Coordinates of C-alpha atoms and ligand atoms in Angstrom, one line a residue:
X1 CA 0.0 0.0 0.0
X2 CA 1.4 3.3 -0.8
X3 CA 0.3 7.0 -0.5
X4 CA -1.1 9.0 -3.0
X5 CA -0.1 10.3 -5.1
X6 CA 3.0 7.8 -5.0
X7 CA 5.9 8.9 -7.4
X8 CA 5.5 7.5 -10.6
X9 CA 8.3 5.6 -10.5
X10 CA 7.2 2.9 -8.0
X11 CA 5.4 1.1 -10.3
X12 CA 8.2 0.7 -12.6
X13 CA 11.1 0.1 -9.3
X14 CA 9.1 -2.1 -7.3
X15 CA 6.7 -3.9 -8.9
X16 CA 7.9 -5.0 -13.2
X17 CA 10.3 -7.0 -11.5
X18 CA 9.4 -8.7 -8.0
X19 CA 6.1 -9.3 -9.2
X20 CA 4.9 -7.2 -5.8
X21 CA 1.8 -4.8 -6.1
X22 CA 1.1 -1.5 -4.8
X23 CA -2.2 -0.6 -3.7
X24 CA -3.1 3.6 -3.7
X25 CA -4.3 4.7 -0.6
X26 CA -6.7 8.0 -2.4
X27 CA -6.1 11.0 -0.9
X28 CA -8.2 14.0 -2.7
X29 CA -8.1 17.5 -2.4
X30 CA -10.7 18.5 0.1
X31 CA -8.2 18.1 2.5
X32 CA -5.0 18.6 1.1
X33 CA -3.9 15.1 -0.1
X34 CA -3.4 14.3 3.2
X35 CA -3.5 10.4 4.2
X36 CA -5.9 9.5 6.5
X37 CA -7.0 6.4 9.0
X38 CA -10.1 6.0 6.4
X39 CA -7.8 5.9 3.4
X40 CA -5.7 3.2 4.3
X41 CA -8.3 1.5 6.2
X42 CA -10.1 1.4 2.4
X43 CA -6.8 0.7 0.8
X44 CA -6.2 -2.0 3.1
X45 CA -10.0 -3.7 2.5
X46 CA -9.2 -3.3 -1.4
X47 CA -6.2 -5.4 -1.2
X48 CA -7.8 -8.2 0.9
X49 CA -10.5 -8.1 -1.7
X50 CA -7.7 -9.0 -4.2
X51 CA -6.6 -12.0 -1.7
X52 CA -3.2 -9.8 -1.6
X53 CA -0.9 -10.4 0.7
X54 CA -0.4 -7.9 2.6
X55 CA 3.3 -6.6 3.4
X56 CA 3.0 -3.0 4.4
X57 CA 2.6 0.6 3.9
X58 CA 5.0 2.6 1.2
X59 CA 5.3 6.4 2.2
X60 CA 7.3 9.2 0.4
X61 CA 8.2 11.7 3.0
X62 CA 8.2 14.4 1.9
X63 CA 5.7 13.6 -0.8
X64 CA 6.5 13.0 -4.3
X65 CA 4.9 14.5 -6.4
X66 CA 3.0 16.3 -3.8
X67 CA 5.9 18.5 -2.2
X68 CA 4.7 18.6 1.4
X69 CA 6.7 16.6 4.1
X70 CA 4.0 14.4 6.1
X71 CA 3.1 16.5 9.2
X72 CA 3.8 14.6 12.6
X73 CA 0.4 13.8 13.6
X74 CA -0.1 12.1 9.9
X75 CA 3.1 10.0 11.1
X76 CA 2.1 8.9 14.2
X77 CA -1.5 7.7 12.8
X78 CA 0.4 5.7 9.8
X79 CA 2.7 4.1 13.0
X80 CA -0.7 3.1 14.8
X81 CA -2.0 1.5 11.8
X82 CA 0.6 -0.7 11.0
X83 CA 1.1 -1.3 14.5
X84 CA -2.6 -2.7 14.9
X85 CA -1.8 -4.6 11.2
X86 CA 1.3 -5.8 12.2
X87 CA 2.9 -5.0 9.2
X88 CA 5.8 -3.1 7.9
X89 CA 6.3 0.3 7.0
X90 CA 8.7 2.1 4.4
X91 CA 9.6 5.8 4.4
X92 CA 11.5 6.9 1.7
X93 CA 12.6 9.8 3.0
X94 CA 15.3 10.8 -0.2
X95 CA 13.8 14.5 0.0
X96 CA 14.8 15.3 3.5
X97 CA 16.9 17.6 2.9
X98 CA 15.2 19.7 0.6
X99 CA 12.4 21.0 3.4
X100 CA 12.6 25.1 3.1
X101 CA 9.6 25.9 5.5
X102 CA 8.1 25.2 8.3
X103 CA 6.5 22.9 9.4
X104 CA 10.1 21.1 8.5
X105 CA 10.7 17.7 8.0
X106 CA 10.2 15.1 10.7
X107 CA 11.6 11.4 9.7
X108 CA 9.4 8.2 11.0
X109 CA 12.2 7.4 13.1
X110 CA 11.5 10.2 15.3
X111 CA 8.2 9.5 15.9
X112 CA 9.4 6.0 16.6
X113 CA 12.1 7.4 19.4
X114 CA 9.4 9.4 21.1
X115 CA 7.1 6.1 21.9
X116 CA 11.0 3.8 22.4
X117 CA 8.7 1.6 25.0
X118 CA 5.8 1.2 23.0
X119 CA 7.5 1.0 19.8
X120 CA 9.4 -2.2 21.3
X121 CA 6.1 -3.8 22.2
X122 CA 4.5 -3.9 18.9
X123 CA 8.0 -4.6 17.8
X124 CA 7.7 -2.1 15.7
X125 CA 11.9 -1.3 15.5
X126 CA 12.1 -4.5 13.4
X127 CA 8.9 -3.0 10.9
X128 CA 10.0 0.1 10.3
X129 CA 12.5 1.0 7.6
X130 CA 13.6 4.1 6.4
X131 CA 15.3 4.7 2.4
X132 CA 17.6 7.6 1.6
X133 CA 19.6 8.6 -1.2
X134 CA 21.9 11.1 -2.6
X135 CA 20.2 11.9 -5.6
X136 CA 18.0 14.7 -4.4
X137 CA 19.2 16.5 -1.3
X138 CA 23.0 16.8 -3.1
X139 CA 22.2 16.6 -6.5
X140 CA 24.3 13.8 -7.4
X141 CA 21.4 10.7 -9.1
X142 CA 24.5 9.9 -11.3
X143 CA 26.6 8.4 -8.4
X144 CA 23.8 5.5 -7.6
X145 CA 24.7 5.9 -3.7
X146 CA 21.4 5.0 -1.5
X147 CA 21.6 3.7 2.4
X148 CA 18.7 1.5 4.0
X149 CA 18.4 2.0 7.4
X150 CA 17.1 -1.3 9.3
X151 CA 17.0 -2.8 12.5
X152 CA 15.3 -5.9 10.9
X153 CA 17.9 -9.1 10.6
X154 CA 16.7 -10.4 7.6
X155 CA 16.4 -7.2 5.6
X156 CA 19.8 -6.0 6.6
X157 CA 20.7 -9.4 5.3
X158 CA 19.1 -9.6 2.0
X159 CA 20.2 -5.6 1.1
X160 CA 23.6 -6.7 2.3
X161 CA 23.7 -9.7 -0.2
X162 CA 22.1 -7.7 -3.1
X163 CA 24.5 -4.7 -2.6
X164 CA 26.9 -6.9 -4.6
X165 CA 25.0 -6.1 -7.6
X166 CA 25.0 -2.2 -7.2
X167 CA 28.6 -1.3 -5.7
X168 CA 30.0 2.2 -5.4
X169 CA 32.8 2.5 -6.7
X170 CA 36.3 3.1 -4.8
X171 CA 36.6 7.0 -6.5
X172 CA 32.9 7.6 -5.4
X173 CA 33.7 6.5 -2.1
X174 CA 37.1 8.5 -1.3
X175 CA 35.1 11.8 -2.9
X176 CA 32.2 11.7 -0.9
X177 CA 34.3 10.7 2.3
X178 CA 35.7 14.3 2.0
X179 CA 32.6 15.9 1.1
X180 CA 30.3 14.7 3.5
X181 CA 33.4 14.5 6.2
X182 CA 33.7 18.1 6.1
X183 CA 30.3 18.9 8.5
X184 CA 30.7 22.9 7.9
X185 CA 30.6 22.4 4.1
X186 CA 27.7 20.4 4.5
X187 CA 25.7 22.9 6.8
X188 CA 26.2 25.7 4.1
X189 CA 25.8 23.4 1.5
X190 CA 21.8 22.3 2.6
X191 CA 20.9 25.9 4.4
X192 CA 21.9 27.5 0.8
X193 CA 20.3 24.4 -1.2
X194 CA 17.1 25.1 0.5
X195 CA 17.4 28.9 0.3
X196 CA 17.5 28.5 -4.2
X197 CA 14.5 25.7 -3.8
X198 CA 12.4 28.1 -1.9
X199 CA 13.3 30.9 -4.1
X200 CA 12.4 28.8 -7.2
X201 CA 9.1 27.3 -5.7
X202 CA 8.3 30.9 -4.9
X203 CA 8.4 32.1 -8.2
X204 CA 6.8 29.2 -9.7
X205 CA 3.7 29.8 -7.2
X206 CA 3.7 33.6 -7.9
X207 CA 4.0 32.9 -11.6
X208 CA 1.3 30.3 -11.5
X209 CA -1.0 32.6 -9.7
X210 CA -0.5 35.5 -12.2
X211 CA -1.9 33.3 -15.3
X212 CA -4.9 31.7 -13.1
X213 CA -3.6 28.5 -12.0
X214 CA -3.8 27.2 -8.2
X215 CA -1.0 24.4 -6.4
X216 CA -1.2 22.8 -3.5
X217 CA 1.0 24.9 -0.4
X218 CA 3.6 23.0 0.1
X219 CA 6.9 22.6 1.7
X220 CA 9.4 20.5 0.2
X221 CA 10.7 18.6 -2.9
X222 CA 11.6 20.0 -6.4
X223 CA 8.1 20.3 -7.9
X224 CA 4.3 21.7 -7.5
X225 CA 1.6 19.8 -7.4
X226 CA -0.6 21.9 -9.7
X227 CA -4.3 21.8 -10.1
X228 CA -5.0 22.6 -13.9
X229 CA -8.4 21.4 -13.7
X230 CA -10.0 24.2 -15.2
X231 CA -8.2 24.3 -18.4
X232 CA -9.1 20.7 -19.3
X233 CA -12.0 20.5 -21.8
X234 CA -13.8 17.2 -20.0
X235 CA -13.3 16.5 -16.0
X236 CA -11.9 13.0 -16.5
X237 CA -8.3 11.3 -17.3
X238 CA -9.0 11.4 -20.6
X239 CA -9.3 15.2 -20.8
X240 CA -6.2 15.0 -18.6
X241 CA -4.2 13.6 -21.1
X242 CA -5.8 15.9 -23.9
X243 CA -4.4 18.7 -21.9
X244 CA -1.2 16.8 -20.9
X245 CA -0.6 16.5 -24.7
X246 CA -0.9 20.4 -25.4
X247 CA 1.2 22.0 -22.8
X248 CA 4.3 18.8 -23.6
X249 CA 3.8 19.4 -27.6
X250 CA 2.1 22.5 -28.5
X251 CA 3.6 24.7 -25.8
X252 CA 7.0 22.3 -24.9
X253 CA 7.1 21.8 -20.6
X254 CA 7.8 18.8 -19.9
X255 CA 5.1 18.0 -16.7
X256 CA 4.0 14.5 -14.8
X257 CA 0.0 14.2 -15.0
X258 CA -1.9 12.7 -12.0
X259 CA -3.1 10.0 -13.5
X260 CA 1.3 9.0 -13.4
X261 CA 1.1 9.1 -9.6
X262 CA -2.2 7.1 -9.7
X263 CA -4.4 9.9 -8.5
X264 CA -7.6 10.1 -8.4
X265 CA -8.8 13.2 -9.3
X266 CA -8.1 14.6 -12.7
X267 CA -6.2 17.4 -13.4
X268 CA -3.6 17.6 -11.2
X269 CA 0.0 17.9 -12.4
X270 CA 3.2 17.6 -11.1
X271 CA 5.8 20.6 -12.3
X272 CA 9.1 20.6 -11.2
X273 CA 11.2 23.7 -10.6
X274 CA 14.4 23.1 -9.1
X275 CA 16.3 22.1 -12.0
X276 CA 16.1 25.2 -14.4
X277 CA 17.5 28.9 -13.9
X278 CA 15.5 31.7 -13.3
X279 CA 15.2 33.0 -16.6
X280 CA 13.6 29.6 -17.6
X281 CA 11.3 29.6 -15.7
X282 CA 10.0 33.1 -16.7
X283 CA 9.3 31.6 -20.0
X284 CA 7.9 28.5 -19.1
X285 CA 5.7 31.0 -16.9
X286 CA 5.0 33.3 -20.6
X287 CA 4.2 30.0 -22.6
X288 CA 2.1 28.8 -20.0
X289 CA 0.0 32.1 -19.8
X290 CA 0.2 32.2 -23.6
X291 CA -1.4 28.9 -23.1
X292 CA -4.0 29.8 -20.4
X293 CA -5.3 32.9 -22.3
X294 CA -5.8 30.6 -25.5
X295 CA -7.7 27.8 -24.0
X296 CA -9.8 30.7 -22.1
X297 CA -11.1 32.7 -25.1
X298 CA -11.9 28.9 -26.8
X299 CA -13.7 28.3 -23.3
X300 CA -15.5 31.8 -23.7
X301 CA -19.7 31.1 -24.9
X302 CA -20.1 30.4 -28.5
X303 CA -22.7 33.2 -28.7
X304 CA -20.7 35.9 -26.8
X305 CA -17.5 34.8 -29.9
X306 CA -19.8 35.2 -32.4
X307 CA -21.9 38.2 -31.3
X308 CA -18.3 39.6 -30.9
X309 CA -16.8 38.7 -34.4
X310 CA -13.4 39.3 -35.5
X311 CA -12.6 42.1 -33.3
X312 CA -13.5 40.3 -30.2
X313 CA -11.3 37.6 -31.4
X314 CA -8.6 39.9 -31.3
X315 CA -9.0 40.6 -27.1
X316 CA -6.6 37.4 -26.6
X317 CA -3.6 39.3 -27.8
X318 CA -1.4 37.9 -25.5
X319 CA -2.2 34.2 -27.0
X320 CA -2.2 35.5 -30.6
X321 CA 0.9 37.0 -30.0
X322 CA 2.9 34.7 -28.1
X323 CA 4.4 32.7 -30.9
X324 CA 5.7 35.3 -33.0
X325 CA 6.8 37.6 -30.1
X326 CA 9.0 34.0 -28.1
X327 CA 10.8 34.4 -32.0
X328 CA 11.3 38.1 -32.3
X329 CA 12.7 38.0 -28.4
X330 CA 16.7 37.5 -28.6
X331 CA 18.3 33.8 -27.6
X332 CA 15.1 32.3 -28.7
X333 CA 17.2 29.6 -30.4
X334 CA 18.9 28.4 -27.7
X335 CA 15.9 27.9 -25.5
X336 CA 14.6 25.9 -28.5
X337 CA 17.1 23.9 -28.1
X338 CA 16.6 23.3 -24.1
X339 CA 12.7 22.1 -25.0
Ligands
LIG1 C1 10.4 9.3 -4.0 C2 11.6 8.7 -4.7 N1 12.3 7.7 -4.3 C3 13.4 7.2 -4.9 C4 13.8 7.8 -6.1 C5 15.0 7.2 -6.8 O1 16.1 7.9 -6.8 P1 17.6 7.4 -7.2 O2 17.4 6.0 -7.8 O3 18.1 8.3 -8.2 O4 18.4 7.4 -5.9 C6 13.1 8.9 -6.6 C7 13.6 9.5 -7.9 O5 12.9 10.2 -8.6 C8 12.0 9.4 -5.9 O6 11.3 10.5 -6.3

């Protein structure tokens, strides 16, 4: 069971090649995306249903794709459930370090430390496991360096035997000894790396804003989850994927729809920010609102375009414009060539 909206990449990491499956727990909007008891008391009755066996729960904290790290009172529920299941429960927790406001990040093992006793008595030291990796919080996906962190025997064994297949290599090892040795380079290196994700996230949400378009608040990560609802042309996944088409060919960002992450309402989409300079990001922001003015004068009544012929047609200017104005606009080419 996983919390949704899981990253998209479970599916394909988890489950094509163990044969496992993951079971959404639906979270909606009305209150945030937030897991609650009913969710994964429903995603728990689903998978009996389907005579599943049932393993554990699978959360992202903070969320991917949703951006928000899992408050401590969301935490502490999820550790009561799978205490009463007596299952397991995995935190991936490879965004910890990018958590720019408050409330920060708070890892499971925390919440664990805070009940020690009780935690011992539901054994619940050996069913809770925490992933982590250097690919977000340092920037580095390229160096495939990951750490479980188990108190559980038999998974300690069976990472420990399957490491074999996924060693770091000698030169990886002897650079990141001196990076991550040196604790004041470190300090700097996450208060600043949170400082340029805020500032980005910031900009996204005030850009986002400007053209009309709602996110969730959030907190963490390197994307938005963005509700672009209103600019599909049916509420369903298949107008989700209509829209999902435009804005990745006819206005070139590349964004995650919902459906990915195995939401459940349509229209959301995941945008990421972190990985793109400023000035990027200001014309993703002008295509996007090229975009949004479009799709609102199609949206406008039939009768109110026709009663307002031509000359109405022409109050979209923005729209009408965009095209030609993105070519007359210096070092156009090159951001061609970054679509
Ligand atoms: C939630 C989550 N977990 C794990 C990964 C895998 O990261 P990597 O294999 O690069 O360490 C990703 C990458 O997108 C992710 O978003």
């Amino acid at each position: 069971m996983a919390n949704l909206a899981y990253a998209c990449r479970f599916d394909r990491d988890l489950k094509w090649r163990t044969g496992a499956e993951i079971v959404p727990v639906h979270c909606t909007s009305a209150n945030g995306f937030r897991v609650t008891r009913s969710a994964l008391d429903d995603a728990y009755r689903r998978a009996q249903k389907r005579r599943l066996r049932i393993k554990g729960v699978l959360i992202t904290n903070p969320s991917n794709p949703l951006g928000t790290a899992v408050p401590r009172a969301d935490l502490e529920m999820i550790v009561d459930f799978v205490a009463a299941k007596g299952i397991h429960l995995v935190s991936d927790e490879i965004y910890s370090g990018t958590a720019f406001s408050e409330p920060g990040f708070v890892s499971v093992l925390e919440v664990l430390a805070a009940r020690a006793p009780l935690a011992a008595d539901y054994a619940l030291d050996d069913r809770v496991h925490v992933v982590y990796s250097l690919s977000k919080d340092l920037g580095l996906p390229g160096f495939r360096v990951g750490a479980i962190y188990s108190s559980n025997a038999a998974v300690v064994s069976a990472a420990t035997k399957m490491s074999s297949f996924g060693l770091v290599s000698s030169q990886t090892q002897y650079l990141l000894a001196a990076l991550l040795g040196d604790k004041d380079f470190t300090r700097r290196y996450l208060a600043e790396n949170k400082r340029r994700i805020k500032e980005r996230h910031d900009q996204l949400v005030d850009g986002l804003k400007e053209i009309g378009i709602a996110c969730l608040e959030s907190n963490a990560g390197l994307f938005c989850w963005v509700n672009m609802s209103h600019l599909m042309h049916a509420r369903s996944f298949e107008g989700e994927m209509t829209l999902w088409k435009k804005v990745v060919f006819d206005v070139g960002l590349n964004i995650s729809p919902g459906s990915s992450c195995h939401c459940s309402e349509p229209g959301w989409f995941r945008v990421c920010f972190a990985n793109m300079s400023a000035k990027t990001l200001d014309v993703a922001m002008q295509r996007l609102g090229g975009f949004v003015q479009t799709s609102s004068c199609k949206a406008a009544p039939a009768a109110l375009r026709r009663a307002a012929g031509p000359a109405r047609s022409m109050s979209c200017p923005l729209a009408m414009n965009m095209k030609w104005a993105l070519r007359l606009t210096p070092g156009f080419a090159d951001r061609k060539a970054e679509r």
